[in-house]
Amino acid sequence: MADGGAEQQTPEQQRPEHVNRSELSGPADLVQARDVYGGVHFHSGNPQPADPPPRQLPGDVRGFVNRVKELRALDRLLGDEVVDATLVVVTGTAGVGKTALALRWAHAVRHRFPDGQLYANLRGYDPGQPSQPEQVLDRFLRALGVPASAIPADLEDRETLYRSRLADRRVLVVLDNAATVRQVRPLLPGTGSCLVIVTSRSMLSGLVSRDGGRRLTLRMLAEEDAVTLLHDVTAEYRTGDDAVELAELARLCARLPLALRIAAERAASRPFMPLSELIQDLRDESALWDALTAEDGEEADAVRSVFAWSYRALNTSAARLFRLLGLHPGPDLGAPAAAALAGSPVSQVRQPLDALVGAHLLEQSAPGRYQLHDLLRAYAVDQVKHLESGEDRQAALRRVLTWYLHAADAALARTLPFSRTMPLAPPTEVTPLSFATAEEADAWFTAEQDNLVAATRTAAEAALPRIAWHLSVLLRSVFMHRNAFDAWFTTARIGLAAARSLNDRRAEAEALESLGKAHFQARQLTEAAEQHHAALAIRRDIGDEHGTAVSINALGLLALRHRRLTDALAHFGESLDIFTRRDDQRWRALLLSNLAETRYELGDLADAVTLLDQALAVQRDIDDRGQEGNSLFFLSMTLRELGRTDDALTAIERALAIAERGSPVWLAHWLVEYARVQRAVGRPAEALEATHRAATIQRRLGDRSREAMAWDGAGEAYRELGQPDQAIAFHLRAAAVHRQLGDDWQLALTLDHLAAALIDVGRAEEARRSWSEAVALLSSFPDPRAERLRRRVESVLGESAG
């Protein structure tokens, strides 16, 4: 859970009488169980992910003309059996069709790369922020099946992991619109089995000289091909156009595919206007641009001329919307965001959007989603600066950023209603979205994540710091439940800077709390403590009693994670006193549950049950389903350890019923306790099935610690099924993760389980080493539970020595 809930130990269980057989089919992290009820299968995926190969290529380009020579040159790079080149750099002027060529060829050869195709638009020439290598690597690693929490924060470490995942795989990587070598080099796989296609307006000479890339320079279309493209687009709408005039139109477009498609669409939309008149209009526009610009060359002038020629033909509403789109902060947008920019109802922007798509000035990238080519975005930015006043531009920007803020608030209200920490005044200039279901709201967050990060950054840059820090705080809970650490850290830091620019100390504390939670969830506990202490100091200084109690609870969770249980009790008790005095029922119940967890860890089981009964009464009364499930989870653990296994089973089944309708985060964690209860009642096969499901979900969520706990539980189930070899495999895998994460408590528990399984197969010396390491680890924990476990292990070691 976000506010509480630490990983728990599994008590030793007795082995059942019946035995099911299975085989070890691979290394320690790949085990398959056969003839276990339900046909449970584990595929733990190292290095192979459980997810299907990525298929990220955008759709093929319509109206593609010729380029036969270039396509054949690319084909020659792929021999019958081997790839003759692993890096191809397609260069050429803006609008020449580099992306179209790369995608046409990528679709034609993708069958040669069965392990997947990765695609990223590096946005090297967008007016906004270009894509950073670390952001692209985050997306690629997720697509390759790497859990979110296993993605390193450091760029170099991400590069290493990326290349490890691609080793010996056949993957096609398309890196579109690169501006610099620095953008590309970290994304090169480093293996001869993969192929990378880069498109760029720059020569990127370093990729050729240092990285062994092959350069393919794309020239303007031949006149015959340019005329063919014009004819193909206009043929259904116009007849009798003279070939000479089509050639003249192609020349005015500098024979660049982007300009040719826009010009052809303009001609097609005016079927009865003689082509000579259209050509004269474009000549006049070209003359204007010739007078205004002289530095960029013929192709750039031609493109701008065609843009202006098509733009001036738009009706007033479409033209205004086009230039306002240049203000949008993110890479794509939907109709409601466009309406916010325009200050109009959604119903009034659909026709202008259709007109822009029809004129090839806007691309519809998916149902209801639109994006601008980087050249067109730059042109829109130029137009909005010249034709809209600074006041009107700021108003449009404020509207769309306000819309994103309130849309995010509405989505959060549907998905995580208790996570809304600050009320927003109703907006006056925009109509926020509404969401019928939590699933619909969650899908919106997925589609808009990049835009929400960009909106937060843009708000700060546009002197709208209040929107920036509000957005960052709203997004905290979203990114927390997604393990979206890059986006979370980025927005939290922007929010912190925005709050400080306002000298708003309450806002500063909120931002510090967000950073603290991000560090805590990323297992950067030293940094988490620094941020939470800083937030607490501010909240005490300004007299924010609620915030003070929240920060003290966060310090309690840190103490619980470090297994400083006395400190945890003190923090939770102090926080509970504040919330009780304030009559905050939701937080009071949450603190009762956190105290109960701590009492459980101390072995005070009766006290834990009493606290949980109190928490559950409040949580049911206020309908806080998530925290009710968490309390039921803790109650199950406590009742199970008291020997009340039937009551424990009832509690955990009620928790799972909440999770099934609520959150996969809850479900995956609580399934491990369900498995413990199943083993306690003598049903290890059902326990194995539960741990399998838990591990599968945790891998998708990216929580490596809890995935390892599920593996450890699977090992316990296998041992009770009389299959110690499989148990050893899973315990070894779990121990490796706990060791890597520095979780000494969970590592000690797993080593104890591993030693027991090793004894079962007669590997006594290895068992002694595991138990000895467990004793050393447990010695650092002074609490009663740890001491009891340490004494038991020491006794076993003493007996084996005798």
Short mmCIF file of N, CA and C in Angstrom, two decimals, residues 457-597:
data_model
loop_
_atom_site.label_atom_id
_atom_site.label_comp_id
_atom_site.label_asym_id
_atom_site.label_seq_id
_atom_site.Cartn_x
_atom_site.Cartn_y
_atom_site.Cartn_z
N ARG A 457 5.96 20.81 -16.81
CA ARG A 457 7.16 21.57 -17.16
C ARG A 457 6.78 22.91 -17.82
N THR A 458 5.82 22.87 -18.74
CA THR A 458 5.43 24.08 -19.45
C THR A 458 4.82 25.11 -18.50
N ALA A 459 4.02 24.63 -17.54
CA ALA A 459 3.42 25.56 -16.58
C ALA A 459 4.50 26.30 -15.81
N ALA A 460 5.55 25.60 -15.42
CA ALA A 460 6.65 26.25 -14.69
C ALA A 460 7.36 27.26 -15.59
N GLU A 461 7.59 26.88 -16.86
CA GLU A 461 8.31 27.76 -17.78
C GLU A 461 7.47 28.96 -18.20
N ALA A 462 6.13 28.82 -18.14
CA ALA A 462 5.23 29.88 -18.61
C ALA A 462 4.76 30.78 -17.47
N ALA A 463 5.51 30.78 -16.37
CA ALA A 463 5.18 31.63 -15.22
C ALA A 463 3.80 31.30 -14.68
N LEU A 464 3.47 30.01 -14.64
CA LEU A 464 2.23 29.53 -14.03
C LEU A 464 2.59 28.51 -12.95
N PRO A 465 3.36 28.93 -11.95
CA PRO A 465 3.89 27.97 -10.97
C PRO A 465 2.82 27.29 -10.14
N ARG A 466 1.69 27.95 -9.91
CA ARG A 466 0.65 27.32 -9.11
C ARG A 466 0.10 26.07 -9.81
N ILE A 467 -0.12 26.18 -11.13
CA ILE A 467 -0.57 25.02 -11.89
C ILE A 467 0.51 23.94 -11.85
N ALA A 468 1.78 24.35 -11.94
CA ALA A 468 2.88 23.37 -11.97
C ALA A 468 2.91 22.55 -10.70
N TRP A 469 2.85 23.19 -9.53
CA TRP A 469 2.96 22.38 -8.31
C TRP A 469 1.68 21.62 -8.02
N HIS A 470 0.52 22.19 -8.39
CA HIS A 470 -0.72 21.43 -8.25
C HIS A 470 -0.70 20.16 -9.08
N LEU A 471 -0.24 20.28 -10.33
CA LEU A 471 -0.15 19.11 -11.19
C LEU A 471 0.80 18.07 -10.60
N SER A 472 1.94 18.52 -10.13
CA SER A 472 2.93 17.58 -9.61
C SER A 472 2.38 16.81 -8.41
N VAL A 473 1.61 17.48 -7.56
CA VAL A 473 1.05 16.80 -6.39
C VAL A 473 -0.06 15.84 -6.80
N LEU A 474 -0.89 16.24 -7.74
CA LEU A 474 -1.94 15.34 -8.23
C LEU A 474 -1.35 14.08 -8.84
N LEU A 475 -0.27 14.25 -9.61
CA LEU A 475 0.30 13.12 -10.33
C LEU A 475 1.07 12.17 -9.41
N ARG A 476 1.38 12.61 -8.21
CA ARG A 476 2.13 11.78 -7.26
C ARG A 476 1.48 10.41 -7.09
N SER A 477 0.20 10.39 -6.81
CA SER A 477 -0.47 9.12 -6.55
C SER A 477 -0.56 8.26 -7.81
N VAL A 478 -0.70 8.90 -8.97
CA VAL A 478 -0.78 8.16 -10.23
C VAL A 478 0.54 7.44 -10.48
N PHE A 479 1.64 8.18 -10.40
CA PHE A 479 2.94 7.59 -10.68
C PHE A 479 3.33 6.59 -9.59
N MET A 480 2.86 6.80 -8.37
CA MET A 480 3.15 5.88 -7.28
C MET A 480 2.57 4.50 -7.58
N HIS A 481 1.37 4.45 -8.14
CA HIS A 481 0.72 3.17 -8.41
C HIS A 481 1.18 2.56 -9.73
N ARG A 482 2.05 3.27 -10.45
CA ARG A 482 2.57 2.75 -11.72
C ARG A 482 4.08 2.50 -11.66
N ASN A 483 4.72 2.86 -10.55
CA ASN A 483 6.18 2.80 -10.48
C ASN A 483 6.82 3.59 -11.62
N ALA A 484 6.19 4.70 -12.01
CA ALA A 484 6.69 5.52 -13.12
C ALA A 484 7.69 6.52 -12.57
N PHE A 485 8.89 6.04 -12.23
CA PHE A 485 9.82 6.85 -11.46
C PHE A 485 10.36 8.05 -12.23
N ASP A 486 10.67 7.90 -13.53
CA ASP A 486 11.18 9.04 -14.28
C ASP A 486 10.19 10.20 -14.27
N ALA A 487 8.95 9.89 -14.61
CA ALA A 487 7.91 10.92 -14.63
C ALA A 487 7.67 11.48 -13.23
N TRP A 488 7.70 10.61 -12.24
CA TRP A 488 7.44 11.02 -10.86
C TRP A 488 8.52 11.97 -10.37
N PHE A 489 9.78 11.60 -10.51
CA PHE A 489 10.86 12.46 -10.05
C PHE A 489 10.88 13.78 -10.82
N THR A 490 10.64 13.71 -12.13
CA THR A 490 10.66 14.94 -12.94
C THR A 490 9.60 15.92 -12.46
N THR A 491 8.36 15.46 -12.34
CA THR A 491 7.28 16.37 -11.96
C THR A 491 7.42 16.83 -10.51
N ALA A 492 7.89 15.96 -9.63
CA ALA A 492 8.06 16.34 -8.23
C ALA A 492 9.10 17.45 -8.09
N ARG A 493 10.20 17.32 -8.83
CA ARG A 493 11.25 18.36 -8.76
C ARG A 493 10.77 19.67 -9.36
N ILE A 494 10.01 19.59 -10.46
CA ILE A 494 9.44 20.81 -11.03
C ILE A 494 8.49 21.45 -10.02
N GLY A 495 7.65 20.62 -9.40
CA GLY A 495 6.72 21.14 -8.41
C GLY A 495 7.41 21.79 -7.24
N LEU A 496 8.52 21.21 -6.80
CA LEU A 496 9.28 21.78 -5.69
C LEU A 496 9.83 23.16 -6.07
N ALA A 497 10.42 23.26 -7.26
CA ALA A 497 10.96 24.54 -7.71
C ALA A 497 9.84 25.58 -7.85
N ALA A 498 8.68 25.15 -8.36
CA ALA A 498 7.55 26.07 -8.53
C ALA A 498 7.05 26.57 -7.18
N ALA A 499 6.95 25.66 -6.22
CA ALA A 499 6.49 26.06 -4.89
C ALA A 499 7.45 27.05 -4.25
N ARG A 500 8.73 26.81 -4.42
CA ARG A 500 9.72 27.72 -3.84
C ARG A 500 9.69 29.08 -4.54
N SER A 501 9.41 29.09 -5.84
CA SER A 501 9.33 30.38 -6.55
C SER A 501 8.16 31.21 -6.04
N LEU A 502 7.13 30.56 -5.53
CA LEU A 502 5.97 31.24 -4.96
C LEU A 502 6.17 31.59 -3.49
N ASN A 503 7.27 31.07 -2.93
CA ASN A 503 7.47 31.19 -1.48
C ASN A 503 6.29 30.62 -0.72
N ASP A 504 5.72 29.55 -1.26
CA ASP A 504 4.58 28.86 -0.65
C ASP A 504 5.12 27.65 0.11
N ARG A 505 5.27 27.77 1.39
CA ARG A 505 5.91 26.72 2.17
C ARG A 505 5.02 25.49 2.30
N ARG A 506 3.71 25.67 2.33
CA ARG A 506 2.82 24.51 2.37
C ARG A 506 2.98 23.69 1.09
N ALA A 507 3.03 24.38 -0.04
CA ALA A 507 3.24 23.69 -1.32
C ALA A 507 4.61 23.04 -1.37
N GLU A 508 5.62 23.72 -0.82
CA GLU A 508 6.97 23.16 -0.79
C GLU A 508 6.99 21.84 -0.01
N ALA A 509 6.28 21.80 1.11
CA ALA A 509 6.23 20.57 1.89
C ALA A 509 5.53 19.45 1.13
N GLU A 510 4.46 19.79 0.39
CA GLU A 510 3.78 18.78 -0.43
C GLU A 510 4.74 18.19 -1.46
N ALA A 511 5.53 19.07 -2.10
CA ALA A 511 6.48 18.60 -3.11
C ALA A 511 7.58 17.75 -2.49
N LEU A 512 8.06 18.15 -1.32
CA LEU A 512 9.07 17.36 -0.62
C LEU A 512 8.51 15.99 -0.23
N GLU A 513 7.25 15.97 0.19
CA GLU A 513 6.63 14.69 0.52
C GLU A 513 6.58 13.77 -0.70
N SER A 514 6.25 14.36 -1.86
CA SER A 514 6.21 13.56 -3.09
C SER A 514 7.58 12.99 -3.41
N LEU A 515 8.61 13.81 -3.30
CA LEU A 515 9.96 13.31 -3.54
C LEU A 515 10.33 12.23 -2.53
N GLY A 516 9.95 12.43 -1.27
CA GLY A 516 10.23 11.41 -0.26
C GLY A 516 9.58 10.09 -0.58
N LYS A 517 8.33 10.14 -1.02
CA LYS A 517 7.63 8.90 -1.36
C LYS A 517 8.25 8.23 -2.58
N ALA A 518 8.67 9.06 -3.54
CA ALA A 518 9.31 8.49 -4.73
C ALA A 518 10.61 7.78 -4.36
N HIS A 519 11.43 8.41 -3.53
CA HIS A 519 12.67 7.77 -3.09
C HIS A 519 12.37 6.52 -2.27
N PHE A 520 11.36 6.57 -1.43
CA PHE A 520 11.00 5.42 -0.59
C PHE A 520 10.61 4.23 -1.47
N GLN A 521 9.76 4.49 -2.46
CA GLN A 521 9.29 3.41 -3.32
C GLN A 521 10.40 2.88 -4.21
N ALA A 522 11.35 3.76 -4.55
CA ALA A 522 12.51 3.34 -5.35
C ALA A 522 13.60 2.72 -4.48
N ARG A 523 13.32 2.56 -3.19
CA ARG A 523 14.23 1.95 -2.21
C ARG A 523 15.51 2.76 -2.03
N GLN A 524 15.38 4.07 -2.18
CA GLN A 524 16.47 5.00 -1.89
C GLN A 524 16.14 5.62 -0.53
N LEU A 525 16.37 4.84 0.53
CA LEU A 525 15.81 5.18 1.83
C LEU A 525 16.51 6.37 2.49
N THR A 526 17.79 6.55 2.25
CA THR A 526 18.49 7.70 2.81
C THR A 526 17.91 9.00 2.25
N GLU A 527 17.74 9.04 0.94
CA GLU A 527 17.16 10.23 0.31
C GLU A 527 15.72 10.43 0.76
N ALA A 528 14.97 9.33 0.90
CA ALA A 528 13.58 9.44 1.36
C ALA A 528 13.51 10.09 2.73
N ALA A 529 14.40 9.67 3.63
CA ALA A 529 14.40 10.23 4.98
C ALA A 529 14.71 11.73 4.94
N GLU A 530 15.65 12.14 4.09
CA GLU A 530 16.00 13.56 4.00
C GLU A 530 14.79 14.39 3.57
N GLN A 531 14.07 13.92 2.56
CA GLN A 531 12.93 14.69 2.05
C GLN A 531 11.80 14.74 3.08
N HIS A 532 11.51 13.60 3.73
CA HIS A 532 10.43 13.59 4.71
C HIS A 532 10.77 14.43 5.94
N HIS A 533 12.01 14.42 6.38
CA HIS A 533 12.41 15.28 7.50
C HIS A 533 12.28 16.76 7.12
N ALA A 534 12.66 17.09 5.88
CA ALA A 534 12.54 18.48 5.42
C ALA A 534 11.08 18.91 5.37
N ALA A 535 10.21 18.03 4.86
CA ALA A 535 8.78 18.35 4.81
C ALA A 535 8.22 18.52 6.22
N LEU A 536 8.64 17.64 7.14
CA LEU A 536 8.16 17.71 8.52
C LEU A 536 8.58 19.03 9.17
N ALA A 537 9.81 19.46 8.94
CA ALA A 537 10.30 20.71 9.54
C ALA A 537 9.45 21.90 9.08
N ILE A 538 9.14 21.94 7.80
CA ILE A 538 8.31 23.04 7.28
C ILE A 538 6.92 22.99 7.89
N ARG A 539 6.33 21.81 7.91
CA ARG A 539 4.95 21.69 8.39
C ARG A 539 4.84 22.05 9.87
N ARG A 540 5.83 21.68 10.65
CA ARG A 540 5.82 22.09 12.06
C ARG A 540 5.98 23.60 12.19
N ASP A 541 6.84 24.16 11.34
CA ASP A 541 7.12 25.59 11.43
C ASP A 541 5.91 26.44 11.06
N ILE A 542 5.12 25.99 10.08
CA ILE A 542 3.97 26.79 9.64
C ILE A 542 2.69 26.38 10.35
N GLY A 543 2.78 25.42 11.26
CA GLY A 543 1.60 25.01 12.01
C GLY A 543 0.63 24.15 11.22
N ASP A 544 1.12 23.42 10.21
CA ASP A 544 0.27 22.52 9.42
C ASP A 544 0.16 21.19 10.16
N GLU A 545 -0.88 21.07 11.00
CA GLU A 545 -0.99 19.91 11.86
C GLU A 545 -1.26 18.64 11.06
N HIS A 546 -2.15 18.72 10.08
CA HIS A 546 -2.44 17.54 9.24
C HIS A 546 -1.18 17.08 8.52
N GLY A 547 -0.49 18.02 7.87
CA GLY A 547 0.73 17.66 7.15
C GLY A 547 1.79 17.11 8.07
N THR A 548 1.88 17.67 9.28
CA THR A 548 2.85 17.16 10.25
C THR A 548 2.59 15.69 10.54
N ALA A 549 1.34 15.34 10.77
CA ALA A 549 1.00 13.95 11.07
C ALA A 549 1.30 13.04 9.89
N VAL A 550 1.06 13.53 8.67
CA VAL A 550 1.36 12.73 7.48
C VAL A 550 2.86 12.46 7.39
N SER A 551 3.67 13.48 7.64
CA SER A 551 5.12 13.30 7.57
C SER A 551 5.62 12.36 8.66
N ILE A 552 5.06 12.45 9.86
CA ILE A 552 5.46 11.56 10.95
C ILE A 552 5.11 10.11 10.58
N ASN A 553 3.96 9.90 9.96
CA ASN A 553 3.60 8.55 9.50
C ASN A 553 4.63 8.04 8.49
N ALA A 554 5.07 8.93 7.58
CA ALA A 554 6.07 8.53 6.59
C ALA A 554 7.37 8.10 7.27
N LEU A 555 7.75 8.80 8.34
CA LEU A 555 8.95 8.40 9.08
C LEU A 555 8.73 7.07 9.78
N GLY A 556 7.50 6.81 10.20
CA GLY A 556 7.19 5.51 10.77
C GLY A 556 7.34 4.38 9.77
N LEU A 557 6.92 4.64 8.54
CA LEU A 557 7.08 3.63 7.50
C LEU A 557 8.55 3.37 7.20
N LEU A 558 9.35 4.43 7.22
CA LEU A 558 10.79 4.25 7.03
C LEU A 558 11.38 3.40 8.15
N ALA A 559 10.97 3.67 9.40
CA ALA A 559 11.47 2.87 10.52
C ALA A 559 11.03 1.42 10.39
N LEU A 560 9.80 1.22 9.93
CA LEU A 560 9.30 -0.15 9.74
C LEU A 560 10.10 -0.86 8.65
N ARG A 561 10.43 -0.14 7.57
CA ARG A 561 11.21 -0.75 6.50
C ARG A 561 12.60 -1.14 7.01
N HIS A 562 13.18 -0.30 7.88
CA HIS A 562 14.50 -0.62 8.46
C HIS A 562 14.39 -1.61 9.62
N ARG A 563 13.18 -1.97 9.97
CA ARG A 563 12.87 -2.86 11.10
C ARG A 563 13.34 -2.26 12.43
N ARG A 564 13.21 -0.94 12.54
CA ARG A 564 13.38 -0.27 13.82
C ARG A 564 11.98 -0.14 14.43
N LEU A 565 11.54 -1.24 15.02
CA LEU A 565 10.13 -1.35 15.36
C LEU A 565 9.73 -0.43 16.51
N THR A 566 10.61 -0.21 17.46
CA THR A 566 10.29 0.72 18.56
C THR A 566 10.11 2.13 18.02
N ASP A 567 10.99 2.53 17.11
CA ASP A 567 10.85 3.85 16.50
C ASP A 567 9.55 3.94 15.70
N ALA A 568 9.22 2.87 14.99
CA ALA A 568 7.99 2.86 14.21
C ALA A 568 6.78 3.05 15.12
N LEU A 569 6.76 2.35 16.24
CA LEU A 569 5.65 2.50 17.19
C LEU A 569 5.53 3.94 17.66
N ALA A 570 6.66 4.55 17.95
CA ALA A 570 6.63 5.93 18.45
C ALA A 570 6.08 6.88 17.38
N HIS A 571 6.55 6.74 16.16
CA HIS A 571 6.08 7.61 15.08
C HIS A 571 4.59 7.40 14.81
N PHE A 572 4.18 6.16 14.66
CA PHE A 572 2.77 5.89 14.37
C PHE A 572 1.88 6.38 15.52
N GLY A 573 2.34 6.19 16.77
CA GLY A 573 1.55 6.64 17.91
C GLY A 573 1.38 8.15 17.93
N GLU A 574 2.47 8.88 17.64
CA GLU A 574 2.39 10.34 17.61
C GLU A 574 1.46 10.81 16.50
N SER A 575 1.57 10.20 15.33
CA SER A 575 0.69 10.57 14.22
C SER A 575 -0.76 10.25 14.55
N LEU A 576 -1.00 9.10 15.15
CA LEU A 576 -2.36 8.72 15.52
C LEU A 576 -2.97 9.72 16.50
N ASP A 577 -2.20 10.19 17.46
CA ASP A 577 -2.72 11.16 18.43
C ASP A 577 -3.20 12.42 17.72
N ILE A 578 -2.44 12.88 16.73
CA ILE A 578 -2.82 14.10 16.01
C ILE A 578 -4.11 13.87 15.23
N PHE A 579 -4.19 12.77 14.51
CA PHE A 579 -5.38 12.53 13.70
C PHE A 579 -6.61 12.25 14.57
N THR A 580 -6.41 11.65 15.72
CA THR A 580 -7.53 11.44 16.64
C THR A 580 -8.04 12.79 17.15
N ARG A 581 -7.12 13.67 17.53
CA ARG A 581 -7.51 14.99 18.01
C ARG A 581 -8.23 15.78 16.92
N ARG A 582 -7.81 15.59 15.67
CA ARG A 582 -8.44 16.30 14.55
C ARG A 582 -9.70 15.60 14.06
N ASP A 583 -10.02 14.46 14.62
CA ASP A 583 -11.18 13.67 14.22
C ASP A 583 -11.14 13.31 12.73
N ASP A 584 -9.94 12.98 12.25
CA ASP A 584 -9.77 12.54 10.85
C ASP A 584 -9.87 11.02 10.84
N GLN A 585 -11.06 10.54 10.51
CA GLN A 585 -11.34 9.11 10.65
C GLN A 585 -10.53 8.26 9.67
N ARG A 586 -10.37 8.74 8.46
CA ARG A 586 -9.64 7.94 7.47
C ARG A 586 -8.20 7.72 7.90
N TRP A 587 -7.52 8.81 8.26
CA TRP A 587 -6.13 8.68 8.67
C TRP A 587 -5.99 7.98 10.03
N ARG A 588 -6.94 8.19 10.91
CA ARG A 588 -6.90 7.49 12.19
C ARG A 588 -6.93 5.98 11.97
N ALA A 589 -7.82 5.52 11.10
CA ALA A 589 -7.90 4.08 10.82
C ALA A 589 -6.63 3.57 10.16
N LEU A 590 -6.06 4.38 9.26
CA LEU A 590 -4.82 3.96 8.59
C LEU A 590 -3.70 3.80 9.61
N LEU A 591 -3.60 4.73 10.57
CA LEU A 591 -2.56 4.63 11.59
C LEU A 591 -2.79 3.45 12.52
N LEU A 592 -4.05 3.15 12.83
CA LEU A 592 -4.33 1.97 13.64
C LEU A 592 -3.82 0.71 12.92
N SER A 593 -4.02 0.67 11.60
CA SER A 593 -3.56 -0.47 10.83
C SER A 593 -2.03 -0.55 10.80
N ASN A 594 -1.37 0.61 10.65
CA ASN A 594 0.10 0.61 10.67
C ASN A 594 0.64 0.19 12.03
N LEU A 595 0.00 0.65 13.09
CA LEU A 595 0.39 0.22 14.43
C LEU A 595 0.20 -1.28 14.59
N ALA A 596 -0.91 -1.79 14.07
CA ALA A 596 -1.17 -3.23 14.17
C ALA A 596 -0.10 -4.04 13.45
N GLU A 597 0.33 -3.56 12.29
CA GLU A 597 1.39 -4.27 11.57
C GLU A 597 2.67 -4.31 12.40
#
